[in-house]
XYZ file of N, CA and C in Angstrom:
453
model
N -21.647 -4.292 -5.182
C -20.602 -2.860 -5.651
C -19.614 -2.848 -4.293
N -18.128 -3.382 -4.695
C -17.659 -2.594 -3.088
C -17.321 -1.424 -3.340
N -17.028 -0.398 -2.385
C -17.048 0.445 -1.656
C -15.017 1.153 -1.887
N -15.062 2.025 -2.793
C -13.593 2.371 -2.204
C -13.002 2.947 -1.000
N -13.772 3.376 -0.276
C -13.199 3.363 1.233
C -13.280 2.210 1.249
N -14.022 1.053 1.941
C -13.471 0.121 2.175
C -12.790 -0.653 1.421
N -12.426 -0.715 0.521
C -10.912 -1.064 -0.128
C -9.990 -0.675 0.706
N -9.957 0.331 0.462
C -8.636 1.398 1.359
C -8.669 0.670 2.800
N -9.293 0.639 3.964
C -9.702 0.451 5.216
C -9.246 -0.961 5.452
N -9.869 -1.678 4.670
C -9.181 -3.829 4.139
C -8.171 -3.701 3.600
N -7.562 -3.148 2.497
C -6.507 -3.685 1.831
C -5.250 -2.809 2.272
N -5.481 -1.690 2.906
C -4.531 -0.958 3.204
C -4.387 -0.899 4.572
N -5.160 -1.754 5.179
C -4.662 -1.611 6.583
C -2.979 -1.644 7.263
N -2.253 -2.415 6.884
C -1.307 -3.035 7.187
C -0.234 -2.772 6.211
N -0.579 -1.528 5.031
C 0.627 -1.910 4.226
C 0.957 -0.297 4.273
N 1.637 -0.009 4.738
C 2.389 1.652 4.985
C 3.620 2.043 3.705
N 4.208 1.126 2.897
C 5.685 1.775 1.819
C 4.772 1.607 0.725
N 5.168 2.053 -0.288
C 5.007 1.837 -1.397
C 4.992 0.413 -2.412
N 6.644 0.133 -1.457
C 6.659 -1.402 -1.953
C 5.778 -2.841 -1.347
N 5.128 -2.341 -0.682
C 4.487 -2.983 -0.130
C 3.278 -3.130 -0.872
N 3.276 -1.732 -1.021
C 1.807 -1.683 -1.844
C 2.279 -2.531 -3.565
N 3.351 -1.768 -3.901
C 3.640 -2.707 -5.638
C 3.077 -4.549 -5.288
N 3.703 -5.245 -3.982
C 3.673 -6.166 -3.964
C 2.133 -6.957 -3.668
N 1.450 -6.014 -3.374
C 0.085 -5.788 -3.381
C -0.481 -5.739 -4.536
N -0.187 -4.882 -5.344
C -0.472 -5.092 -7.243
C -0.260 -6.612 -7.626
N 1.146 -6.693 -7.508
C 1.466 -8.099 -7.763
C 0.713 -9.087 -7.543
N 0.491 -8.938 -6.263
C -0.390 -10.397 -5.720
C -1.722 -10.192 -6.749
N -2.014 -9.480 -6.741
C -3.878 -9.203 -7.664
C -3.396 -9.317 -8.977
N -2.403 -8.539 -9.753
C -2.198 -9.390 -11.083
C -1.833 -11.206 -10.852
N -1.408 -11.680 -9.886
C -1.679 -13.106 -10.459
C -2.940 -13.754 -9.946
N -3.687 -12.788 -8.948
C -5.315 -13.323 -8.900
C -5.845 -13.292 -10.360
N -5.173 -12.109 -10.535
C -6.219 -12.019 -12.046
C -6.029 -12.663 -13.053
N -4.427 -13.487 -12.946
C -4.484 -14.476 -14.155
C -4.990 -15.695 -13.465
N -4.919 -16.271 -12.337
C -5.881 -17.241 -11.555
C -7.162 -17.255 -12.316
N -7.645 -16.136 -12.310
C -9.109 -15.999 -12.645
C -9.514 -16.273 -14.112
N -8.512 -15.775 -14.719
C -9.133 -16.498 -16.748
C -8.138 -17.642 -16.840
N -7.594 -18.530 -15.931
C -7.186 -19.902 -16.355
C -7.648 -20.651 -15.524
N -8.109 -20.436 -13.946
C -9.045 -21.567 -13.382
C -9.656 -20.918 -12.139
N -10.760 -20.544 -13.527
C -12.053 -20.243 -12.317
C -13.141 -21.365 -12.802
N -13.347 -21.971 -13.125
C -14.229 -22.917 -12.694
C -14.679 -23.133 -10.905
N -13.590 -23.193 -10.109
C -14.221 -22.802 -8.447
C -13.770 -22.076 -8.484
N -14.241 -20.419 -8.613
C -12.743 -20.214 -7.883
C -12.531 -19.958 -6.266
N -14.079 -20.103 -5.106
C -13.529 -20.320 -3.841
C -12.734 -21.270 -3.740
N -12.449 -22.104 -4.447
C -11.173 -23.116 -4.184
C -10.070 -22.450 -4.382
N -9.990 -21.856 -5.753
C -8.672 -21.320 -5.955
C -8.188 -20.400 -4.944
N -9.140 -19.346 -4.176
C -8.871 -18.215 -3.242
C -8.206 -19.317 -2.756
N -8.779 -20.133 -1.656
C -8.400 -20.927 -0.558
C -7.169 -21.317 -1.242
N -6.896 -22.083 -2.398
C -5.604 -22.905 -2.273
C -4.519 -21.968 -2.749
N -4.605 -20.853 -3.352
C -3.584 -20.176 -4.525
C -3.515 -18.853 -3.941
N -4.246 -18.382 -3.352
C -4.007 -17.004 -3.180
C -3.397 -16.888 -1.246
N -2.195 -15.989 -1.386
C -1.426 -15.931 0.194
C -2.785 -15.956 1.338
N -2.674 -16.184 2.621
C -3.482 -16.145 3.731
C -3.726 -15.192 4.056
N -3.157 -13.488 3.750
C -3.243 -12.459 4.428
C -4.398 -11.637 3.172
N -4.348 -12.017 2.142
C -5.083 -11.295 0.905
C -6.565 -12.462 1.085
N -6.305 -12.990 0.990
C -7.594 -14.378 1.256
C -8.057 -14.025 2.380
N -7.621 -13.591 3.613
C -8.767 -13.149 4.494
C -9.227 -11.636 4.346
N -8.505 -10.484 3.565
C -9.222 -8.796 3.320
C -9.629 -9.161 2.247
N -10.192 -10.236 1.254
C -10.762 -10.852 0.296
C -12.299 -11.068 0.731
N -11.928 -12.464 2.005
C -13.373 -12.480 2.105
C -13.928 -11.466 3.189
N -13.512 -10.551 3.674
C -13.889 -9.553 4.381
C -14.360 -8.502 3.572
N -14.577 -8.767 2.095
C -14.710 -7.084 0.851
C -15.783 -8.348 0.091
N -15.589 -9.374 0.043
C -16.818 -9.857 -0.702
C -16.902 -11.566 -0.105
N -18.329 -11.817 -0.705
C -18.659 -13.408 -0.731
C -17.863 -14.280 -1.550
N -16.922 -14.830 -1.422
C -16.471 -15.721 -1.981
C -16.948 -16.746 -2.592
N -18.392 -17.113 -1.789
C -19.182 -18.095 -3.149
C -20.338 -17.446 -3.573
N -20.083 -16.398 -3.877
C -21.227 -15.413 -4.739
C -21.297 -16.038 -5.736
N -22.062 -16.131 -6.720
C -22.636 -16.010 -8.174
C -21.923 -15.730 -9.398
N -21.931 -14.365 -8.871
C -20.622 -12.586 -9.563
C -19.263 -13.006 -9.001
N -18.831 -14.161 -8.572
C -17.422 -13.761 -7.982
C -16.114 -13.790 -8.718
N -16.406 -14.198 -10.191
C -15.459 -13.369 -10.860
C -15.392 -11.817 -11.676
N -16.838 -11.513 -11.535
C -17.045 -10.244 -12.342
C -16.697 -9.406 -10.706
N -16.790 -9.825 -9.160
C -16.621 -9.077 -8.341
C -15.404 -8.517 -8.041
N -14.495 -9.990 -8.412
C -13.346 -9.783 -8.098
C -12.172 -9.389 -9.105
N -13.093 -9.474 -10.283
C -12.130 -8.391 -11.121
C -12.619 -7.118 -10.436
N -13.833 -6.414 -10.219
C -13.979 -5.092 -10.139
C -12.449 -4.859 -8.800
N -12.951 -5.754 -7.639
C -11.820 -5.548 -6.602
C -10.344 -5.514 -7.051
N -10.094 -6.249 -8.202
C -8.100 -5.837 -8.497
C -8.820 -3.997 -9.307
N -9.443 -4.316 -10.316
C -9.694 -3.312 -11.041
C -9.653 -1.908 -10.082
N -10.388 -1.288 -9.171
C -10.385 -0.283 -8.043
C -9.048 -0.436 -7.538
N -8.030 -1.572 -6.904
C -7.870 -1.690 -5.968
C -6.208 -1.250 -6.704
N -6.422 -1.833 -8.509
C -4.897 -0.780 -8.462
C -4.926 0.308 -8.751
N -5.960 1.184 -9.001
C -6.281 2.222 -9.470
C -5.796 3.196 -7.808
N -6.255 2.872 -7.008
C -6.218 3.321 -6.200
C -4.766 3.576 -5.684
N -3.641 2.456 -6.060
C -2.466 2.458 -5.963
C -1.535 3.353 -6.892
N -2.617 3.349 -7.922
C -1.618 3.991 -8.931
C -1.846 5.094 -8.935
N -3.581 6.411 -7.915
C -3.534 7.381 -7.109
C -2.738 8.009 -6.719
N -2.438 7.116 -5.755
C -1.874 7.227 -4.457
C -0.670 8.172 -4.142
N -0.408 9.251 -3.490
C 0.771 9.266 -3.142
C 1.731 9.296 -2.206
N 2.527 9.613 -2.674
C 4.071 9.025 -2.141
C 5.265 10.065 -1.318
N 5.620 10.010 -0.407
C 5.962 11.242 0.806
C 7.649 10.311 0.943
N 8.240 10.786 -0.133
C 9.990 9.989 -0.133
C 10.472 11.360 0.890
N 10.879 9.711 1.878
C 11.334 10.672 3.654
C 13.328 10.447 3.195
N 13.742 11.283 3.578
C 15.606 10.595 3.747
C 15.724 10.479 4.999
N 16.148 9.656 5.558
C 16.709 9.878 6.717
C 17.837 9.370 7.123
N 18.892 10.142 8.525
C 19.642 9.357 8.585
C 19.508 7.907 9.677
N 18.782 7.626 10.304
C 19.333 6.456 10.644
C 18.009 5.285 9.860
N 18.147 4.086 10.103
C 17.750 3.180 9.637
C 16.054 3.083 10.133
N 14.852 3.661 9.741
C 13.849 3.151 10.255
C 13.335 2.000 10.503
N 12.450 1.333 11.644
C 11.976 0.166 11.833
C 10.593 0.241 11.188
N 10.238 -0.894 11.350
C 8.473 -1.023 10.966
C 7.911 -0.213 11.551
N 7.426 -0.131 13.128
C 6.998 0.913 14.471
C 7.039 1.769 13.938
N 8.220 2.344 13.979
C 8.360 4.039 12.798
C 7.747 4.252 11.740
N 7.769 3.294 10.628
C 7.579 3.189 9.588
C 5.403 3.279 9.515
N 4.948 2.760 10.081
C 4.288 2.462 9.995
C 3.465 4.040 11.097
N 3.727 4.105 11.964
C 3.406 5.674 13.083
C 3.485 6.217 12.056
N 5.132 6.735 11.029
C 4.370 7.956 9.953
C 3.519 8.074 9.058
N 3.616 7.097 8.523
C 2.729 6.473 7.374
C 1.091 7.201 7.823
N 0.443 6.338 9.093
C -0.926 6.646 10.172
C -0.682 7.808 10.056
N 0.209 8.743 10.672
C 0.138 9.936 10.482
C -0.169 11.276 9.852
N 0.432 10.585 8.690
C 0.968 11.441 6.861
C -0.974 10.778 6.282
N -1.348 10.203 6.727
C -2.586 10.114 6.344
C -3.984 10.704 6.949
N -3.542 10.593 8.438
C -4.276 11.184 9.439
C -4.754 12.968 8.832
N -3.334 13.355 8.565
C -2.754 14.701 8.322
C -3.150 15.347 6.819
N -3.372 14.219 6.375
C -3.883 14.639 4.253
C -4.996 14.205 4.324
N -5.593 13.426 4.974
C -7.071 12.200 4.785
C -6.855 11.615 2.882
N -5.825 11.305 3.115
C -5.286 10.494 1.978
C -4.220 9.335 1.984
N -4.499 8.179 1.214
C -4.207 6.972 1.188
C -2.718 7.622 0.871
N -1.696 7.508 1.699
C -0.405 7.997 0.961
C 0.371 6.436 1.446
N 1.595 6.463 0.870
C 2.510 5.994 1.165
C 4.006 6.128 1.471
N 4.509 5.746 2.006
C 6.167 6.399 2.682
C 6.743 5.690 1.975
N 8.324 6.035 1.465
C 9.063 5.422 0.617
C 10.461 6.288 1.412
N 10.713 5.648 2.970
C 12.248 5.545 3.754
C 13.306 5.276 2.831
N 14.415 7.226 2.571
C 15.658 6.567 1.911
C 16.900 6.682 3.052
N 17.642 5.814 3.532
C 18.465 5.871 4.471
C 19.525 6.334 3.656
N 20.058 7.422 5.223
C 21.986 8.215 4.570
C 22.114 9.047 5.551
N 22.966 8.331 6.145
C 23.733 8.568 7.539
C 24.610 9.942 6.802
N 24.739 10.780 5.613
C 25.099 11.699 5.674
C 24.538 13.226 5.790
N 23.477 13.208 5.894
C 22.668 14.183 6.315
C 22.470 14.400 7.760
N 23.230 13.595 8.901
C 23.717 13.967 10.458
C 22.489 13.583 10.629
N 20.933 14.153 10.627
C 20.293 13.966 11.386
C 18.745 14.707 10.909
N 18.004 14.838 10.999
C 16.662 15.511 11.160
C 15.758 14.355 9.661
N 15.510 15.140 8.309
C 14.983 14.358 7.624
C 14.992 15.360 5.968
N 14.573 14.908 4.965
C 15.021 15.850 3.630
C 13.435 15.087 2.741
N 12.289 15.668 2.891
C 11.319 15.563 2.317
C 11.030 15.914 0.856
N 10.084 14.577 0.385
C 9.759 15.278 -1.266
C 8.669 14.324 -1.117
N 7.747 14.960 -1.604
C 6.495 15.488 -1.995
C 5.751 15.612 -3.117
N 4.953 15.252 -4.093
C 4.576 15.675 -4.670
C 5.089 17.087 -5.313
N 6.545 16.809 -6.053
C 6.807 17.835 -6.726
C 7.588 19.017 -5.616
N 7.104 18.862 -4.928
C 7.981 19.846 -3.890
C 9.412 19.006 -2.885
N 10.263 20.183 -2.432
C 11.525 19.224 -1.648
C 11.661 20.571 -0.729
N 11.703 19.950 0.521
C 11.996 20.122 2.124
C 13.061 19.563 2.502
N 14.671 20.249 3.146
C 15.022 20.191 3.575
C 14.944 20.223 5.461
N 15.350 19.025 6.075
C 15.041 19.559 7.296
C 16.318 18.466 8.612
N 16.924 19.024 7.641
C 18.411 17.816 7.771
C 19.069 18.598 8.758
N 20.036 18.458 9.374
C 20.991 19.147 10.527
C 22.200 19.246 10.074
N 22.219 18.891 8.626
C 23.509 19.234 7.775
C 24.459 20.838 7.625
N 22.901 21.391 7.449
C 23.295 22.972 6.883
C 23.709 23.308 8.403
N 23.073 22.713 9.302
C 23.006 24.201 10.802
C 24.394 23.586 11.003
N 25.294 22.401 11.025
C 26.648 21.596 11.377
C 27.650 22.119 10.060
N 27.599 22.312 9.052
C 27.903 22.718 8.119
C 28.886 21.274 7.543
N 28.422 20.938 7.252
C 28.876 18.923 7.083
C 28.575 18.463 6.432
């Protein structure tokens, strides 16, 4: 049985935005479709038809040579998709276009502060002049410089 905490640590270690999580969900949908169309040799299918990043993570989570590989993969897919659908998203509107390192740092900090798997959706809007607009869990906070300078 695969533990949810291990899935989060392994599969989401380099996924910080909701878009990246959706790509993972799509990759898992594709894997699930492959399982039901070509699972006579699942280990070979994983080696040949799954992208290298996901393949490496799957191998860290389950033994691909296991006799119960189809059920284990199905369970991994089910749990992972549930984690994604239950996760929270911070919408941050910022005045500068954030780069990968900033996105990772902010997401990691928010995960530490909330002790939850969260994703950040950055929206670039130079009209806020500086600072950030935060939307999370139905709440909105304006920490932009727009009001300060009456822009």
